[in-house]
PDB file of C-alpha atoms and ligand atoms in Angstrom:
ATOM      1  CA  MET A   9      20.079  23.895  -3.676  1.00 80.00           C
ATOM      2  CA  ILE A  10      19.972  27.844  -3.195  1.00 86.00           C
ATOM      3  CA  GLU A  11      21.782  28.438  -6.086  1.00 92.00           C
ATOM      4  CA  GLU A  12      19.402  26.117  -8.302  1.00 95.00           C
ATOM      5  CA  ILE A  13      16.670  28.227  -6.735  1.00 97.00           C
ATOM      6  CA  GLU A  14      18.129  31.395  -7.850  1.00 97.00           C
ATOM      7  CA  GLN A  15      19.054  30.550 -11.352  1.00 98.00           C
ATOM      8  CA  ILE A  16      15.221  29.136 -11.673  1.00 98.00           C
ATOM      9  CA  GLU A  17      13.458  32.410 -10.778  1.00 98.00           C
ATOM     10  CA  LYS A  18      15.958  34.297 -13.023  1.00 98.00           C
ATOM     11  CA  LEU A  19      14.233  32.624 -15.880  1.00 98.00           C
ATOM     12  CA  LYS A  20      11.143  32.223 -14.518  1.00 98.00           C
ATOM     13  CA  GLU A  21      11.332  35.969 -15.042  1.00 98.00           C
ATOM     14  CA  LYS A  22      13.126  36.653 -18.370  1.00 98.00           C
ATOM     15  CA  LYS A  23      10.441  33.873 -19.820  1.00 97.00           C
ATOM     16  CA  ASN A  24       7.547  34.973 -18.329  1.00 98.00           C
ATOM     17  CA  THR A  25       7.643  31.257 -17.026  1.00 98.00           C
ATOM     18  CA  VAL A  26       4.764  30.150 -14.899  1.00 98.00           C
ATOM     19  CA  ILE A  27       5.920  27.193 -13.255  1.00 98.00           C
ATOM     20  CA  LEU A  28       2.808  24.378 -11.600  1.00 98.00           C
ATOM     21  CA  ALA A  29       3.457  21.714  -9.742  1.00 98.00           C
ATOM     22  CA  HIS A  30       1.126  18.644  -8.243  1.00 97.00           C
ATOM     23  CA  ASN A  31       0.709  18.295  -4.127  1.00 96.00           C
ATOM     24  CA  TYR A  32       2.856  14.850  -4.257  1.00 97.00           C
ATOM     25  CA  VAL A  33       5.944  16.427  -5.962  1.00 97.00           C
ATOM     26  CA  GLY A  34       9.094  16.348  -3.737  1.00 96.00           C
ATOM     27  CA  SER A  35       9.525  19.784  -1.646  1.00 94.00           C
ATOM     28  CA  ASP A  36      12.450  21.362  -3.718  1.00 95.00           C
ATOM     29  CA  ILE A  37      10.269  21.740  -6.899  1.00 97.00           C
ATOM     30  CA  LYS A  38       7.406  22.922  -4.438  1.00 96.00           C
ATOM     31  CA  GLU A  39       9.560  25.971  -3.144  1.00 95.00           C
ATOM     32  CA  VAL A  40       9.956  26.928  -7.721  1.00 97.00           C
ATOM     33  CA  ALA A  41       6.486  26.217  -8.388  1.00 98.00           C
ATOM     34  CA  ASP A  42       4.217  29.289  -8.661  1.00 98.00           C
ATOM     35  CA  VAL A  43       0.969  27.061  -7.784  1.00 97.00           C
ATOM     36  CA  VAL A  44       1.455  23.968  -6.024  1.00 97.00           C
ATOM     37  CA  THR A  45      -2.365  22.190  -5.813  1.00 96.00           C
ATOM     38  CA  GLY A  46      -4.200  18.820  -7.206  1.00 95.00           C
ATOM     39  CA  SER A  47      -4.601  17.911 -10.823  1.00 94.00           C
ATOM     40  CA  LEU A  48      -7.677  20.176 -11.389  1.00 95.00           C
ATOM     41  CA  GLY A  49      -6.291  22.967 -10.297  1.00 96.00           C
ATOM     42  CA  MET A  50      -2.937  22.324 -12.453  1.00 97.00           C
ATOM     43  CA  ILE A  51      -5.411  22.592 -15.037  1.00 96.00           C
ATOM     44  CA  ARG A  52      -7.098  25.533 -14.086  1.00 96.00           C
ATOM     45  CA  ALA A  53      -4.077  27.393 -13.831  1.00 97.00           C
ATOM     46  CA  GLY A  54      -2.914  26.205 -16.501  1.00 96.00           C
ATOM     47  CA  ARG A  55      -5.470  27.351 -18.565  1.00 94.00           C
ATOM     48  CA  ASP A  56      -5.898  30.612 -16.694  1.00 95.00           C
ATOM     49  CA  THR A  57      -2.080  31.967 -16.860  1.00 96.00           C
ATOM     50  CA  ASN A  58      -0.609  34.890 -18.880  1.00 96.00           C
ATOM     51  CA  ALA A  59       2.417  33.163 -18.979  1.00 97.00           C
ATOM     52  CA  ASP A  60       4.359  32.098 -22.444  1.00 97.00           C
ATOM     53  CA  VAL A  61       6.150  29.218 -20.855  1.00 98.00           C
ATOM     54  CA  ILE A  62       4.603  26.446 -18.256  1.00 98.00           C
ATOM     55  CA  VAL A  63       6.401  23.884 -16.531  1.00 98.00           C
ATOM     56  CA  VAL A  64       4.504  21.424 -15.492  1.00 98.00           C
ATOM     57  CA  CYS A  65       5.868  19.378 -12.018  1.00 98.00           C
ATOM     58  CA  GLY A  66       3.679  15.802 -11.917  1.00 98.00           C
ATOM     59  CA  VAL A  67       3.585  12.895 -13.790  1.00 98.00           C
ATOM     60  CA  ASP A  68       2.955  12.865 -18.049  1.00 97.00           C
ATOM     61  CA  PHE A  69      -0.914  12.535 -18.232  1.00 98.00           C
ATOM     62  CA  MET A  70      -1.178  16.265 -16.200  1.00 98.00           C
ATOM     63  CA  VAL A  71       1.949  17.726 -18.248  1.00 98.00           C
ATOM     64  CA  GLU A  72      -0.430  16.541 -21.356  1.00 98.00           C
ATOM     65  CA  ASN A  73      -4.012  18.363 -19.634  1.00 97.00           C
ATOM     66  CA  VAL A  74      -2.067  21.753 -19.748  1.00 98.00           C
ATOM     67  CA  ALA A  75      -0.750  20.944 -23.193  1.00 97.00           C
ATOM     68  CA  ILE A  76      -4.363  20.445 -24.189  1.00 97.00           C
ATOM     69  CA  MET A  77      -5.814  23.453 -23.171  1.00 96.00           C
ATOM     70  CA  ASN A  78      -3.006  25.685 -24.573  1.00 95.00           C
ATOM     71  CA  PRO A  79      -1.944  24.198 -27.828  1.00 93.00           C
ATOM     72  CA  ASP A  80      -0.581  27.680 -28.448  1.00 94.00           C
ATOM     73  CA  LYS A  81       1.759  27.942 -25.299  1.00 96.00           C
ATOM     74  CA  ILE A  82       5.354  26.357 -24.715  1.00 97.00           C
ATOM     75  CA  VAL A  83       4.564  23.672 -21.603  1.00 98.00           C
ATOM     76  CA  LEU A  84       7.456  21.960 -20.875  1.00 98.00           C
ATOM     77  CA  ASN A  85       7.812  18.099 -18.992  1.00 98.00           C
ATOM     78  CA  PRO A  86      11.060  18.695 -16.971  1.00 98.00           C
ATOM     79  CA  VAL A  87      11.692  14.507 -17.176  1.00 98.00           C
ATOM     80  CA  LYS A  88      10.570  12.166 -19.710  1.00 93.00           C
ATOM     81  CA  ASN A  89       8.709   8.629 -18.714  1.00 94.00           C
ATOM     82  CA  ALA A  90       7.024  10.181 -14.981  1.00 97.00           C
ATOM     83  CA  MET A  91       4.854   7.555 -15.058  1.00 96.00           C
ATOM     84  CA  CYS A  92       1.385   7.062 -13.363  1.00 98.00           C
ATOM     85  CA  PRO A  93       0.970   3.690 -13.633  1.00 98.00           C
ATOM     86  CA  LEU A  94      -2.606   3.928 -12.733  1.00 98.00           C
ATOM     87  CA  ALA A  95      -3.232   5.664 -15.823  1.00 98.00           C
ATOM     88  CA  GLN A  96      -0.942   2.805 -17.554  1.00 97.00           C
ATOM     89  CA  LYS A  97      -3.728   0.488 -16.953  1.00 98.00           C
ATOM     90  CA  ILE A  98      -6.494   2.015 -19.430  1.00 98.00           C
ATOM     91  CA  THR A  99      -6.046   2.175 -23.370  1.00 98.00           C
ATOM     92  CA  PRO A 100      -8.332   3.062 -25.872  1.00 98.00           C
ATOM     93  CA  GLN A 101      -9.179  -0.422 -26.839  1.00 98.00           C
ATOM     94  CA  ILE A 102     -10.670  -1.071 -22.984  1.00 98.00           C
ATOM     95  CA  VAL A 103     -12.469   1.988 -23.443  1.00 98.00           C
ATOM     96  CA  LEU A 104     -13.628   1.004 -27.027  1.00 98.00           C
ATOM     97  CA  ASP A 105     -14.618  -2.195 -26.014  1.00 98.00           C
ATOM     98  CA  ALA A 106     -16.349  -1.347 -23.060  1.00 98.00           C
ATOM     99  CA  LYS A 107     -18.401   1.274 -25.218  1.00 98.00           C
ATOM    100  CA  HIS A 108     -19.352  -2.079 -27.354  1.00 98.00           C
ATOM    101  CA  LYS A 109     -20.531  -3.680 -24.606  1.00 97.00           C
ATOM    102  CA  HIS A 110     -22.728  -1.243 -23.346  1.00 97.00           C
ATOM    103  CA  PRO A 111     -23.748   0.673 -26.057  1.00 95.00           C
ATOM    104  CA  HIS A 112     -26.258   2.865 -23.995  1.00 94.00           C
ATOM    105  CA  SER A 113     -23.897   4.591 -21.531  1.00 97.00           C
ATOM    106  CA  HIS A 114     -21.695   7.860 -20.526  1.00 97.00           C
ATOM    107  CA  THR A 115     -18.349   7.295 -20.583  1.00 98.00           C
ATOM    108  CA  LEU A 116     -16.552   9.505 -18.015  1.00 98.00           C
ATOM    109  CA  ILE A 117     -12.831   9.048 -17.772  1.00 98.00           C
ATOM    110  CA  TYR A 118     -10.995   9.960 -14.572  1.00 98.00           C
ATOM    111  CA  MET A 119      -7.924  12.324 -15.456  1.00 98.00           C
ATOM    112  CA  ASN A 120      -5.288   9.884 -14.427  1.00 98.00           C
ATOM    113  CA  SER A 121      -5.121   8.357 -17.861  1.00 98.00           C
ATOM    114  CA  SER A 122      -3.268   9.335 -21.666  1.00 98.00           C
ATOM    115  CA  ALA A 123      -4.860  12.341 -24.202  1.00 98.00           C
ATOM    116  CA  LYS A 124      -5.850   9.600 -25.741  1.00 98.00           C
ATOM    117  CA  VAL A 125      -8.051   7.739 -23.882  1.00 98.00           C
ATOM    118  CA  LYS A 126      -9.825  11.188 -22.563  1.00 98.00           C
ATOM    119  CA  ALA A 127      -9.856  11.989 -26.706  1.00 98.00           C
ATOM    120  CA  ILE A 128     -12.626   9.192 -26.674  1.00 98.00           C
ATOM    121  CA  ALA A 129     -14.448  10.009 -23.293  1.00 98.00           C
ATOM    122  CA  ASP A 130     -17.815  12.202 -22.916  1.00 97.00           C
ATOM    123  CA  CYS A 131     -16.123  13.871 -20.104  1.00 98.00           C
ATOM    124  CA  VAL A 132     -13.760  13.380 -17.565  1.00 98.00           C
ATOM    125  CA  CYS A 133     -13.153  13.866 -13.930  1.00 98.00           C
ATOM    126  CA  THR A 134     -10.697  14.698 -11.220  1.00 98.00           C
ATOM    127  CA  ALA A 135     -11.171  13.185  -7.421  1.00 97.00           C
ATOM    128  CA  ASP A 136     -12.846  17.113  -6.618  1.00 96.00           C
ATOM    129  CA  ASN A 137     -15.945  16.680  -9.146  1.00 97.00           C
ATOM    130  CA  ALA A 138     -16.260  13.117  -9.915  1.00 97.00           C
ATOM    131  CA  VAL A 139     -18.973  12.936  -7.777  1.00 96.00           C
ATOM    132  CA  GLU A 140     -20.595  16.357  -9.401  1.00 96.00           C
ATOM    133  CA  ILE A 141     -20.186  15.572 -12.737  1.00 96.00           C
ATOM    134  CA  ALA A 142     -21.611  11.969 -12.277  1.00 95.00           C
ATOM    135  CA  THR A 143     -24.585  13.531 -10.809  1.00 94.00           C
ATOM    136  CA  GLU A 144     -25.202  15.541 -13.662  1.00 93.00           C
ATOM    137  CA  LEU A 145     -25.276  13.046 -16.024  1.00 91.00           C
ATOM    138  CA  ASP A 146     -28.574  11.925 -17.740  1.00 80.00           C
ATOM    139  CA  GLY A 147     -29.747   8.807 -14.870  1.00 79.00           C
ATOM    140  CA  GLY A 148     -31.215   6.671 -17.460  1.00 82.00           C
ATOM    141  CA  LYS A 149     -27.775   5.675 -18.640  1.00 93.00           C
ATOM    142  CA  PRO A 150     -25.165   3.723 -16.770  1.00 95.00           C
ATOM    143  CA  ILE A 151     -21.940   5.398 -16.743  1.00 97.00           C
ATOM    144  CA  LEU A 152     -18.817   3.308 -17.831  1.00 98.00           C
ATOM    145  CA  PHE A 153     -15.852   4.854 -15.175  1.00 98.00           C
ATOM    146  CA  GLY A 154     -12.068   3.980 -14.875  1.00 97.00           C
ATOM    147  CA  PRO A 155      -9.434   3.112 -14.619  1.00 98.00           C
ATOM    148  CA  ASP A 156      -9.658   3.404 -10.962  1.00 98.00           C
ATOM    149  CA  TYR A 157     -12.105   1.082  -9.099  1.00 98.00           C
ATOM    150  CA  CYS A 158     -11.473   2.813  -5.824  1.00 98.00           C
ATOM    151  CA  LEU A 159     -12.575   6.225  -6.625  1.00 98.00           C
ATOM    152  CA  SER A 160     -15.661   4.680  -8.845  1.00 98.00           C
ATOM    153  CA  TYR A 161     -16.569   2.704  -5.748  1.00 97.00           C
ATOM    154  CA  TYR A 162     -16.366   6.455  -3.736  1.00 97.00           C
ATOM    155  CA  VAL A 163     -18.815   7.686  -6.856  1.00 97.00           C
ATOM    156  CA  GLN A 164     -21.150   4.757  -6.581  1.00 96.00           C
ATOM    157  CA  LYS A 165     -21.555   5.386  -2.732  1.00 95.00           C
ATOM    158  CA  ARG A 166     -22.471   9.371  -3.011  1.00 94.00           C
ATOM    159  CA  MET A 167     -25.182   8.729  -6.145  1.00 89.00           C
ATOM    160  CA  TRP A 168     -27.509   6.417  -7.397  1.00 82.00           C
ATOM    161  CA  HIS A 169     -26.443   6.130 -10.868  1.00 84.00           C
ATOM    162  CA  GLU A 170     -24.956   2.820 -12.278  1.00 93.00           C
ATOM    163  CA  VAL A 171     -21.460   2.829 -12.090  1.00 96.00           C
ATOM    164  CA  ILE A 172     -19.758   0.130 -14.659  1.00 97.00           C
ATOM    165  CA  ASN A 173     -15.528  -0.066 -13.286  1.00 98.00           C
ATOM    166  CA  VAL A 174     -13.508   0.017 -17.030  1.00 98.00           C
ATOM    167  CA  PRO A 175     -11.423  -1.952 -16.538  1.00 98.00           C
ATOM    168  CA  THR A 176     -12.847  -4.206 -13.688  1.00 95.00           C
ATOM    169  CA  ASN A 177     -10.148  -3.860 -11.374  1.00 94.00           C
ATOM    170  CA  SER A 178      -7.492  -1.525 -11.582  1.00 98.00           C
ATOM    171  CA  TYR A 179      -5.828   0.761  -8.988  1.00 98.00           C
ATOM    172  CA  CYS A 180      -3.285   2.805  -7.748  1.00 98.00           C
ATOM    173  CA  PRO A 181      -0.815   0.597  -6.532  1.00 98.00           C
ATOM    174  CA  ILE A 182       0.363   3.293  -4.294  1.00 98.00           C
ATOM    175  CA  HIS A 183      -2.762   4.092  -2.346  1.00 97.00           C
ATOM    176  CA  HIS A 184      -3.328   1.016  -2.455  1.00 97.00           C
ATOM    177  CA  LYS A 185      -0.551  -0.008  -0.394  1.00 97.00           C
ATOM    178  CA  ILE A 186      -2.439   1.385   2.589  1.00 97.00           C
ATOM    179  CA  THR A 187      -4.786  -1.430   4.863  1.00 96.00           C
ATOM    180  CA  CYS A 188      -7.706  -1.399   7.547  1.00 96.00           C
ATOM    181  CA  VAL A 189      -5.163  -2.607   9.414  1.00 96.00           C
ATOM    182  CA  ASP A 190      -2.669   0.035   8.930  1.00 97.00           C
ATOM    183  CA  VAL A 191      -5.332   2.760   9.884  1.00 97.00           C
ATOM    184  CA  MET A 192      -6.712   1.104  13.014  1.00 97.00           C
ATOM    185  CA  ASN A 193      -2.539   0.302  14.200  1.00 97.00           C
ATOM    186  CA  ALA A 194      -2.640   3.863  13.646  1.00 97.00           C
ATOM    187  CA  LYS A 195      -5.367   4.517  15.339  1.00 96.00           C
ATOM    188  CA  LYS A 196      -4.935   2.850  18.545  1.00 97.00           C
ATOM    189  CA  GLN A 197      -1.766   5.475  18.494  1.00 95.00           C
ATOM    190  CA  GLN A 198      -3.389   8.527  18.131  1.00 95.00           C
ATOM    191  CA  PRO A 199      -6.939   7.905  19.239  1.00 95.00           C
ATOM    192  CA  PHE A 200      -8.346  11.250  19.139  1.00 96.00           C
ATOM    193  CA  ALA A 201      -6.967  11.771  15.262  1.00 98.00           C
ATOM    194  CA  GLU A 202      -9.228  12.642  12.311  1.00 98.00           C
ATOM    195  CA  VAL A 203      -8.495   9.871   9.668  1.00 98.00           C
ATOM    196  CA  VAL A 204      -8.273  11.723   6.558  1.00 98.00           C
ATOM    197  CA  GLY A 205      -7.977  10.068   3.018  1.00 97.00           C
ATOM    198  CA  HIS A 206      -7.575  10.039  -0.872  1.00 98.00           C
ATOM    199  CA  PRO A 207     -10.569   8.207  -2.594  1.00 98.00           C
ATOM    200  CA  GLU A 208      -8.070   6.034  -4.634  1.00 98.00           C
ATOM    201  CA  CYS A 209      -7.388   4.022  -1.270  1.00 98.00           C
ATOM    202  CA  ARG A 210      -9.217   1.041  -1.482  1.00 98.00           C
ATOM    203  CA  PRO A 211     -12.952   1.267  -0.447  1.00 98.00           C
ATOM    204  CA  GLU A 212     -12.628  -0.826   3.256  1.00 97.00           C
ATOM    205  CA  VAL A 213      -9.927   2.469   4.043  1.00 97.00           C
ATOM    206  CA  GLN A 214     -12.232   4.760   2.496  1.00 98.00           C
ATOM    207  CA  ASP A 215     -15.033   2.850   5.081  1.00 97.00           C
ATOM    208  CA  CYS A 216     -13.412   2.903   8.459  1.00 95.00           C
ATOM    209  CA  ALA A 217     -12.080   7.000   7.297  1.00 97.00           C
ATOM    210  CA  ASP A 218     -13.903  10.266   9.253  1.00 97.00           C
ATOM    211  CA  PHE A 219     -12.791  12.003   5.495  1.00 98.00           C
ATOM    212  CA  MET A 220     -12.146  11.485   1.991  1.00 97.00           C
ATOM    213  CA  GLY A 221     -11.375  13.139  -0.520  1.00 97.00           C
ATOM    214  CA  SER A 222      -8.953  14.674  -3.608  1.00 95.00           C
ATOM    215  CA  SER A 223      -5.372  16.444  -2.010  1.00 93.00           C
ATOM    216  CA  THR A 224      -6.624  20.340  -2.371  1.00 94.00           C
ATOM    217  CA  GLU A 225     -10.499  18.783  -0.349  1.00 96.00           C
ATOM    218  CA  THR A 226      -8.136  17.488   2.449  1.00 97.00           C
ATOM    219  CA  ILE A 227      -6.683  20.777   2.572  1.00 97.00           C
ATOM    220  CA  ALA A 228      -9.751  22.232   2.859  1.00 97.00           C
ATOM    221  CA  HIS A 229     -11.498  20.149   5.145  1.00 98.00           C
ATOM    222  CA  CYS A 230      -8.677  19.991   7.585  1.00 98.00           C
ATOM    223  CA  LYS A 231      -8.314  23.805   7.920  1.00 98.00           C
ATOM    224  CA  LYS A 232     -12.155  23.801   8.716  1.00 98.00           C
ATOM    225  CA  SER A 233     -11.674  20.870  11.113  1.00 98.00           C
ATOM    226  CA  LYS A 234     -12.056  21.202  14.833  1.00 97.00           C
ATOM    227  CA  THR A 235      -9.248  19.053  15.216  1.00 97.00           C
ATOM    228  CA  ASN A 236      -5.705  19.598  15.321  1.00 97.00           C
ATOM    229  CA  LYS A 237      -4.592  16.169  14.642  1.00 98.00           C
ATOM    230  CA  PHE A 238      -5.056  13.950  11.620  1.00 98.00           C
ATOM    231  CA  LEU A 239      -3.886  10.797  10.149  1.00 98.00           C
ATOM    232  CA  VAL A 240      -3.535  10.714   7.040  1.00 98.00           C
ATOM    233  CA  ALA A 241      -3.891   8.344   3.795  1.00 98.00           C
ATOM    234  CA  ASP A 242      -2.727   9.811   0.990  1.00 97.00           C
ATOM    235  CA  GLU A 243       1.061  10.198  -0.428  1.00 97.00           C
ATOM    236  CA  VAL A 244       3.579  11.594   1.111  1.00 96.00           C
ATOM    237  CA  GLY A 245       3.721  14.760  -0.312  1.00 96.00           C
ATOM    238  CA  SER A 246       0.116  15.254   0.152  1.00 96.00           C
ATOM    239  CA  ILE A 247       1.332  14.996   3.626  1.00 96.00           C
ATOM    240  CA  TYR A 248       3.702  17.742   2.924  1.00 95.00           C
ATOM    241  CA  SER A 249       1.342  20.011   1.331  1.00 95.00           C
ATOM    242  CA  LEU A 250      -0.852  19.821   4.452  1.00 97.00           C
ATOM    243  CA  LYS A 251       1.718  20.864   6.977  1.00 97.00           C
ATOM    244  CA  ARG A 252       2.854  23.750   4.626  1.00 95.00           C
ATOM    245  CA  SER A 253      -0.601  25.066   4.146  1.00 96.00           C
ATOM    246  CA  ILE A 254      -1.786  24.512   8.401  1.00 98.00           C
ATOM    247  CA  PRO A 255       1.416  24.775  10.079  1.00 98.00           C
ATOM    248  CA  ASN A 256      -0.379  25.110  13.471  1.00 97.00           C
ATOM    249  CA  LYS A 257      -1.769  21.511  13.385  1.00 98.00           C
ATOM    250  CA  SER A 258      -0.086  18.096  12.721  1.00 98.00           C
ATOM    251  CA  PHE A 259      -0.220  15.393  10.368  1.00 98.00           C
ATOM    252  CA  HIS A 260       0.692  12.120  10.020  1.00 97.00           C
ATOM    253  CA  PRO A 261       1.176   8.832   7.724  1.00 97.00           C
ATOM    254  CA  ILE A 262      -0.915   5.657   8.264  1.00 96.00           C
ATOM    255  CA  GLY A 263       1.516   2.835   8.058  1.00 91.00           C
ATOM    256  CA  LYS A 264       4.605   3.215   6.147  1.00 92.00           C
ATOM    257  CA  PRO A 265       4.607   7.181   4.294  1.00 94.00           C
ATOM    258  CA  MET A 266       3.377   6.207   0.650  1.00 95.00           C
ATOM    259  CA  LEU A 267       5.796   7.314  -2.355  1.00 96.00           C
ATOM    260  CA  CYS A 268       4.737   7.902  -5.893  1.00 98.00           C
ATOM    261  CA  PRO A 269       8.061   7.188  -7.693  1.00 97.00           C
ATOM    262  CA  GLY A 270       6.491   9.340 -10.902  1.00 98.00           C
ATOM    263  CA  MET A 271       5.907  12.170  -9.296  1.00 98.00           C
ATOM    264  CA  LYS A 272       9.037  11.980  -7.015  1.00 97.00           C
ATOM    265  CA  LYS A 273      11.104  12.222 -10.536  1.00 98.00           C
ATOM    266  CA  ALA A 274      11.829  15.861 -11.507  1.00 98.00           C
ATOM    267  CA  LYS A 275      14.333  17.456  -9.439  1.00 97.00           C
ATOM    268  CA  LEU A 276      15.418  21.336  -9.410  1.00 98.00           C
ATOM    269  CA  THR A 277      18.350  20.486 -11.641  1.00 98.00           C
ATOM    270  CA  ASP A 278      15.619  19.439 -14.106  1.00 98.00           C
ATOM    271  CA  VAL A 279      13.478  21.724 -14.056  1.00 98.00           C
ATOM    272  CA  LEU A 280      16.652  24.390 -14.603  1.00 98.00           C
ATOM    273  CA  ASN A 281      17.520  22.642 -17.238  1.00 98.00           C
ATOM    274  CA  VAL A 282      14.100  22.309 -19.050  1.00 98.00           C
ATOM    275  CA  LEU A 283      14.007  26.505 -18.569  1.00 98.00           C
ATOM    276  CA  GLU A 284      17.303  26.827 -19.997  1.00 97.00           C
ATOM    277  CA  THR A 285      17.300  24.754 -23.096  1.00 97.00           C
ATOM    278  CA  GLU A 286      13.100  24.286 -23.750  1.00 96.00           C
ATOM    279  CA  LYS A 287      13.682  20.480 -24.734  1.00 92.00           C
ATOM    280  CA  ASN A 288      11.069  18.165 -23.154  1.00 95.00           C
ATOM    281  CA  ARG A 289       8.388  20.649 -24.816  1.00 97.00           C
ATOM    282  CA  VAL A 290       5.234  18.237 -24.996  1.00 97.00           C
ATOM    283  CA  THR A 291       2.763  18.699 -27.561  1.00 96.00           C
ATOM    284  CA  ILE A 292      -0.297  16.729 -28.591  1.00 97.00           C
ATOM    285  CA  SER A 293      -1.658  15.788 -32.207  1.00 96.00           C
ATOM    286  CA  LYS A 294      -4.260  18.090 -33.088  1.00 96.00           C
ATOM    287  CA  ASP A 295      -7.055  15.131 -33.742  1.00 96.00           C
ATOM    288  CA  ILE A 296      -6.117  13.766 -30.371  1.00 98.00           C
ATOM    289  CA  SER A 297      -6.077  17.101 -28.217  1.00 97.00           C
ATOM    290  CA  THR A 298      -9.512  18.447 -30.181  1.00 97.00           C
ATOM    291  CA  ASN A 299     -11.507  15.287 -28.895  1.00 98.00           C
ATOM    292  CA  ALA A 300      -9.404  15.575 -25.614  1.00 98.00           C
ATOM    293  CA  LYS A 301     -10.118  19.164 -25.408  1.00 97.00           C
ATOM    294  CA  ILE A 302     -13.935  18.425 -25.819  1.00 98.00           C
ATOM    295  CA  ALA A 303     -14.117  16.077 -22.551  1.00 98.00           C
ATOM    296  CA  MET A 304     -12.008  18.675 -20.466  1.00 97.00           C
ATOM    297  CA  ASP A 305     -14.359  21.294 -21.430  1.00 97.00           C
ATOM    298  CA  ARG A 306     -17.497  19.169 -20.416  1.00 97.00           C
ATOM    299  CA  MET A 307     -15.996  18.786 -17.347  1.00 97.00           C
ATOM    300  CA  PHE A 308     -15.203  22.467 -16.436  1.00 96.00           C
ATOM    301  CA  GLU A 309     -19.674  23.004 -17.905  1.00 96.00           C
ATOM    302  CA  LEU A 310     -20.492  20.180 -15.531  1.00 95.00           C
ATOM    303  CA  SER A 311     -18.505  21.243 -12.331  1.00 90.00           C
TER     304      SER A 311
HETATM  305  O1  LIG B 421      -6.195  14.026  -9.105  1.00 56.32           O
HETATM  306  C1  LIG B 421      -5.178  14.514  -8.735  1.00 56.32           C
HETATM  307  O2  LIG B 421      -4.668  15.541  -8.411  1.00 56.32           O
HETATM  308  C2  LIG B 421      -4.438  13.618  -7.859  1.00 56.32           C
HETATM  309  C3  LIG B 421      -4.046  11.924  -8.442  1.00 56.32           C
HETATM  310  C4  LIG B 421      -4.383  13.365  -6.505  1.00 56.32           C
HETATM  311  C5  LIG B 421      -5.227  14.777  -5.889  1.00 56.32           C
HETATM  312  O3  LIG B 421      -6.636  14.798  -5.308  1.00 56.32           O
HETATM  313  O4  LIG B 421      -4.404  15.895  -5.539  1.00 56.32           O
END
C-alpha cells in the first residue's frame, strides 16, 4: 500500500493532478485524496482547481458532475460502473411524465442522478442545500423532487411549498436499512450519545434523530456540539471521515455498519492505473452537458 501511495503521489505531481474523494469511499483512497468531502464539495473543488487532470473517486454520477463543470479538463474515473442504486431509479422519461402531469411546477433534482436527468431539471441540489434551494424557488408552484422520497420528506418538513416525489417511492437501499428499532437499541446502549444522520434515512429515523444533515454538515455539527459521543445513521465511510476530522470524539454506527458497494469499488490500484494510462476518461456529450450545467449553475446561484 505504501508503495502504491508513493507512486500515485509522484504521478499526481508529474501530471498536475488533483484527486477528489467522497466521504463514503474506502479509507485507502482517502490517504491519496487531496479533497475528501460530499458531492457538493467535490463539484466546488473540481470547478475551482487549477489541475489539468482530475481523478474522481466516488460513484459514477459524481464523476459526471465534475466532467460537466470541466469540459476542457481530463476527468478520470478509476473504475467503470460504480453505480449509485438511488441514481438508477430516476430516468428522463419518469421526469418528463411528471412534468407532463404537473405542467406548472419546478423540477428540482437531487445530485444523485444521471447527467441526462440533470439536463431536464430546472435546478439540482445536494443534501446540503436542498432546503435552501427549495425555499428560494417561487412558492406559487409545487416542486417535483426526485429521486429520493426520504430527502423529499426532509425538505418538505422544513418548508411550506408542496413537494411531489418523482418517482413516488424510491430511496437509497443502503440508508434505508437503518430502522427506528436500530436507533432505539443503540440509544439504550449509549443513552448520552447524540443521534446524527443523513436525510437519505427513512422518515421515522429522521424523526428520532437529534441532528440530520449531509456528511459535510454532520462533520461541522459534531465539531461544534458539546457532546463527545455520537451514534451515526449514515454510510460507514462517513463514520471514518468523522473520526479522522474529530479524533477527540467517538462515533459509532447505528446497527450493523452500512456499506455502499459502489462507493467502495475503487481501490488504490485502480487510481494508480488510471493515472498511468489515462483510461476511463469521462466526457459528457455537449447537448447533455450544456443543459445539465445550466441546472448546476442555477444551484450555485440559489445557494
Ligand atoms: O450528496 C452527497 O454527497 C451524499 C450522497 C452524501 C453526503 O451527504 O455527503
